[in-house]
Amino acid sequence: MRICTLMAALLAAALCTPVLAASAAADEATQSYSLNFELKYQTDRRTRGVSDTYNDAGAEFTVTAAHESGALALLQIGSVSKTLFPNGNGMTILGALGYRNGTANGWRYGVGLAQEWFPGASADAPTGVDWMTTAMTGEPTFTGMANTSFDTRYLLLELGYGMLDARYLYVLSQDFRGNNTATLCASTYLPMALMGGDAEPAMRCFGDGMRHTGGSQLLDLDLRVPLNGQTKLIAHLGYQQVANFSDLDGWDYRLGLVHTRWGTDFSIEWVGAQLKNRDFANVTDTDASQRRVDAPRIVLGVAKRF
């Protein structure tokens, strides 16, 4: 099974699964398929260069199925941080269906649909603040509240040739992983304003009313270069254009090596992201400690296929 470095190593994973060739001895009416399982551990589980595990270690279990007709399916269960995805059970589930055609060494293309679920995870946050009443009374007065789910749907298009793959993703759901005015402005700028700090950033953030991030667009380029029979170089460059929140626009990158031995993949990667506004990458937990979840770092991984 080939190593796939697709969007977040998640959404396009199904489109990187090889199709099992039909045996010459098999009945012509019988179509062949492949079914693969992988258990993976990483010192930091990241999506688009940003940590899903609050810079801590994480694990995932993936099942991929591919039919010789080109039909593909994926199911993945992974760990996430409850700080980043509150009220959940610390788990994410990804399901994807797609179609892929072409050859491994030549041109290939694919299309797919994917859904991320974060069971139980949601955030209640204000959609706006009555600053005048808040200043007069000394008590926070909100103009509305919103309950936001982190579940996200995607459309995926892929085009590749040889060692290079390009893919485009479009966010079909109302929000891109729960990002909207309520969750972003309330978590990043509101606490400082309510504690007597500079309220201007919060006022600017809430100023345009309730905005959603559905319709965001993501672009990825992935390169896989075999160095020998057991080791390959992997490189990734991604860009995201987040609808209604240009401050979340930015690049992500990944560069590393994967070595396969005893049916196990050992990886070392340099991973990070560069958002237009780094404020949104500084996340405070319930103990008031803060971590920057897009900071570049070395990520180690071990993946076992069976």
XYZ file of C-alpha atoms in Angstrom:
306
model
C 0.000 0.000 0.000
C 1.389 3.396 -0.968
C 2.010 6.144 1.565
C -0.532 8.926 1.091
C 0.135 12.520 2.162
C -3.233 13.961 1.198
C -5.278 16.763 2.688
C -4.757 16.373 6.412
C -3.836 12.804 5.554
C -7.574 12.316 5.768
C -9.966 13.448 3.087
C -8.063 12.224 0.076
C -6.788 9.052 1.689
C -9.490 7.054 -0.018
C -8.370 8.465 -3.359
C -4.839 7.184 -2.746
C -5.766 3.535 -2.245
C -4.505 1.142 -4.915
C -7.040 -1.042 -6.701
C -6.324 -4.763 -6.528
C -5.854 -6.130 -10.048
C -8.017 -9.027 -11.109
C -6.273 -12.373 -11.143
C -5.876 -13.925 -14.568
C -7.312 -17.099 -13.162
C -10.346 -15.404 -11.660
C -13.743 -15.624 -13.233
C -14.287 -12.697 -15.608
C -17.613 -11.947 -13.982
C -15.979 -11.483 -10.591
C -14.629 -8.006 -9.890
C -11.739 -7.686 -7.449
C -11.320 -5.246 -4.587
C -8.878 -4.352 -1.846
C -9.537 -3.805 1.854
C -6.800 -2.203 3.955
C -6.479 -1.413 7.643
C -3.970 0.948 9.236
C -3.284 1.909 12.849
C -1.191 5.058 13.222
C 0.368 6.928 16.136
C 1.825 10.452 15.850
C 3.488 12.763 18.342
C 1.125 15.507 17.101
C -1.959 14.845 14.969
C -2.386 17.771 12.576
C -4.824 18.947 9.896
C -3.571 21.504 7.383
C -0.550 22.133 9.587
C -2.659 22.947 12.664
C -2.799 20.584 15.627
C -6.036 18.708 16.276
C -4.607 17.334 19.521
C -3.471 20.612 21.149
C 0.181 19.789 20.350
C -0.126 16.428 22.103
C 0.179 12.917 20.683
C -2.711 11.316 18.820
C -3.754 8.115 17.093
C -6.045 7.043 14.266
C -7.451 3.861 12.785
C -8.284 3.821 9.083
C -10.164 1.364 6.875
C -9.971 1.887 3.099
C -11.748 -0.086 0.419
C -11.169 0.125 -3.334
C -13.014 -1.635 -6.144
C -11.469 -2.270 -9.563
C -14.249 -0.163 -11.069
C -12.623 2.876 -9.431
C -15.069 3.180 -6.522
C -13.410 4.050 -3.216
C -14.505 4.302 0.415
C -12.818 5.340 3.640
C -13.679 5.240 7.325
C -11.319 6.732 9.891
C -11.536 7.185 13.654
C -9.028 9.560 15.232
C -8.281 11.352 18.472
C -8.723 15.114 18.955
C -8.357 17.523 21.850
C -11.386 18.422 23.957
C -9.868 21.880 24.345
C -10.139 22.462 20.603
C -13.395 20.517 20.174
C -15.258 21.115 23.470
C -18.099 19.000 24.865
C -17.122 16.070 22.674
C -15.665 12.681 23.495
C -12.187 13.419 22.133
C -12.846 11.584 18.884
C -13.414 12.418 15.237
C -14.912 10.168 12.560
C -14.265 10.652 8.867
C -16.275 8.967 6.136
C -15.555 9.380 2.429
C -16.823 8.000 -0.879
C -15.237 8.644 -4.231
C -14.143 7.540 -7.669
C -10.646 7.450 -9.118
C -9.300 6.582 -12.546
C -5.912 6.623 -14.210
C -2.515 5.079 -13.575
C 0.026 5.378 -10.784
C 2.824 6.504 -13.124
C 0.734 8.567 -15.546
C -2.295 10.835 -15.423
C -5.044 10.179 -12.899
C -8.105 11.996 -11.647
C -10.658 11.580 -8.912
C -13.763 13.033 -7.317
C -15.198 12.426 -3.877
C -17.424 13.522 -1.016
C -16.345 13.439 2.621
C -17.896 14.115 6.006
C -16.131 14.792 9.298
C -18.036 14.158 12.517
C -16.981 15.251 15.996
C -19.418 13.299 18.205
C -20.958 15.514 20.868
C -18.586 18.408 20.228
C -20.155 21.856 19.996
C -19.627 25.389 21.246
C -22.091 27.912 22.668
C -20.818 31.429 22.016
C -22.196 34.954 21.555
C -22.853 36.241 18.050
C -22.449 39.872 19.149
C -21.951 42.163 22.127
C -23.937 45.212 23.289
C -20.845 47.202 24.182
C -22.723 50.230 25.538
C -24.835 48.205 27.968
C -21.826 46.130 28.956
C -19.831 49.291 29.757
C -22.716 50.813 31.737
C -23.568 47.754 33.827
C -20.193 46.080 34.042
C -21.865 42.819 33.033
C -21.429 41.183 29.620
C -24.530 41.760 27.500
C -24.772 39.729 24.304
C -27.015 40.404 21.336
C -27.416 36.714 20.562
C -26.024 33.236 21.087
C -25.198 30.419 18.688
C -24.592 26.727 19.160
C -22.005 25.596 16.623
C -21.179 22.070 15.507
C -17.736 21.212 14.167
C -19.048 18.631 11.661
C -17.961 19.470 8.108
C -18.781 18.230 4.587
C -16.400 18.515 1.633
C -16.360 18.126 -2.123
C -13.003 16.878 -3.399
C -11.490 17.020 -6.893
C -8.082 15.512 -7.669
C -5.648 15.548 -10.575
C -2.263 13.874 -10.553
C 0.634 12.831 -12.714
C 3.513 10.600 -11.695
C 4.841 11.600 -8.287
C 2.726 14.791 -8.028
C -0.893 15.149 -6.913
C -3.023 18.304 -6.829
C -6.402 18.506 -5.196
C -9.108 21.052 -4.584
C -11.615 20.938 -1.734
C -14.790 22.962 -1.299
C -16.598 23.211 2.039
C -20.247 22.273 1.559
C -21.385 22.642 5.168
C -22.418 25.896 6.872
C -19.060 26.180 8.626
C -15.532 24.915 8.070
C -14.774 22.864 11.201
C -16.902 25.149 13.380
C -15.260 28.433 12.422
C -17.664 31.390 12.466
C -18.084 34.770 14.147
C -19.310 33.282 17.424
C -16.554 30.705 17.905
C -13.638 32.744 16.542
C -14.340 36.171 18.009
C -15.568 34.904 21.369
C -12.612 32.595 21.963
C -9.851 34.837 20.601
C -10.709 38.426 21.526
C -13.714 38.573 23.872
C -12.026 37.311 27.089
C -9.422 40.091 26.960
C -12.088 42.734 26.330
C -14.279 41.559 29.214
C -11.293 41.561 31.578
C -10.692 45.260 30.953
C -8.170 44.920 28.143
C -8.275 46.428 24.665
C -11.796 45.889 23.308
C -11.048 47.158 19.802
C -10.055 43.767 18.306
C -13.259 42.183 19.634
C -15.365 45.061 18.325
C -13.832 44.697 14.855
C -14.291 40.925 14.895
C -17.964 41.062 15.902
C -18.609 44.223 13.882
C -19.803 42.619 10.644
C -22.443 40.455 12.302
C -22.732 36.677 12.213
C -20.542 35.239 9.454
C -20.072 31.603 8.461
C -17.221 29.854 6.678
C -19.141 27.527 4.384
C -17.825 27.892 0.845
C -14.193 27.942 1.953
C -11.745 26.628 -0.635
C -8.647 24.512 -0.019
C -5.832 23.633 -2.400
C -3.126 20.999 -1.882
C -0.006 19.867 -3.705
C 1.688 16.612 -2.662
C 4.919 15.114 -3.897
C 6.209 11.582 -3.217
C 9.747 10.748 -4.318
C 11.025 7.173 -3.818
C 14.622 7.253 -2.606
C 15.038 3.479 -2.580
C 12.849 0.430 -2.149
C 12.043 1.230 1.488
C 12.340 5.003 1.907
C 10.562 7.929 0.255
C 10.603 11.686 0.535
C 7.225 13.345 1.070
C 6.461 17.027 0.592
C 3.201 18.958 0.921
C 2.161 22.556 0.331
C -1.391 23.710 0.992
C -3.352 26.943 0.813
C -6.747 27.781 2.315
C -9.082 30.637 1.484
C -11.634 30.832 4.280
C -14.960 32.374 3.318
C -15.820 35.598 5.201
C -12.687 35.323 7.356
C -9.644 36.323 5.332
C -7.606 36.408 8.561
C -7.763 32.593 8.491
C -6.315 32.431 4.982
C -2.886 30.902 4.941
C -0.377 28.252 3.950
C 0.536 24.920 5.451
C 3.519 22.720 4.701
C 4.989 19.318 5.424
C 8.370 17.838 4.568
C 9.580 14.465 5.708
C 10.786 10.925 5.184
C 8.921 7.635 5.469
C 10.803 4.376 5.908
C 9.016 1.030 5.618
C 10.284 -2.010 7.511
C 8.539 -5.121 8.885
C 5.306 -3.931 7.333
C 5.476 -0.756 9.437
C 5.953 2.834 8.284
C 8.254 5.019 10.384
C 7.996 8.732 9.584
C 9.663 11.981 10.554
C 8.162 15.237 9.281
C 8.571 18.981 9.681
C 5.001 20.327 9.836
C 3.518 23.773 10.314
C 1.193 26.511 9.082
C 1.267 30.244 8.488
C -2.097 31.946 8.992
C -2.641 35.548 7.935
C -3.615 36.413 11.509
C -1.707 34.293 14.031
C -4.056 35.374 16.859
C -6.476 32.630 15.838
C -3.789 29.976 16.376
C -3.281 30.900 20.041
C -5.673 28.698 22.017
C -6.313 29.008 25.751
C -7.446 25.973 27.758
C -9.551 25.786 30.909
C -6.448 26.288 33.075
C -5.771 29.619 31.333
C -2.595 28.274 29.739
C -2.088 29.051 26.066
C -0.569 27.109 23.177
C 0.069 28.082 19.571
C -1.327 25.208 17.547
C 0.167 26.173 14.165
C 3.797 26.429 15.274
C 6.201 24.399 13.109
C 7.577 21.302 14.755
C 8.975 17.837 14.127
C 6.297 15.139 14.141
C 7.196 11.475 14.491
C 4.859 8.687 13.423
C 4.495 4.924 13.375
C 1.872 3.244 11.171
C 1.104 -0.464 10.980
C -0.861 -1.899 8.060
C -2.704 -5.196 8.310
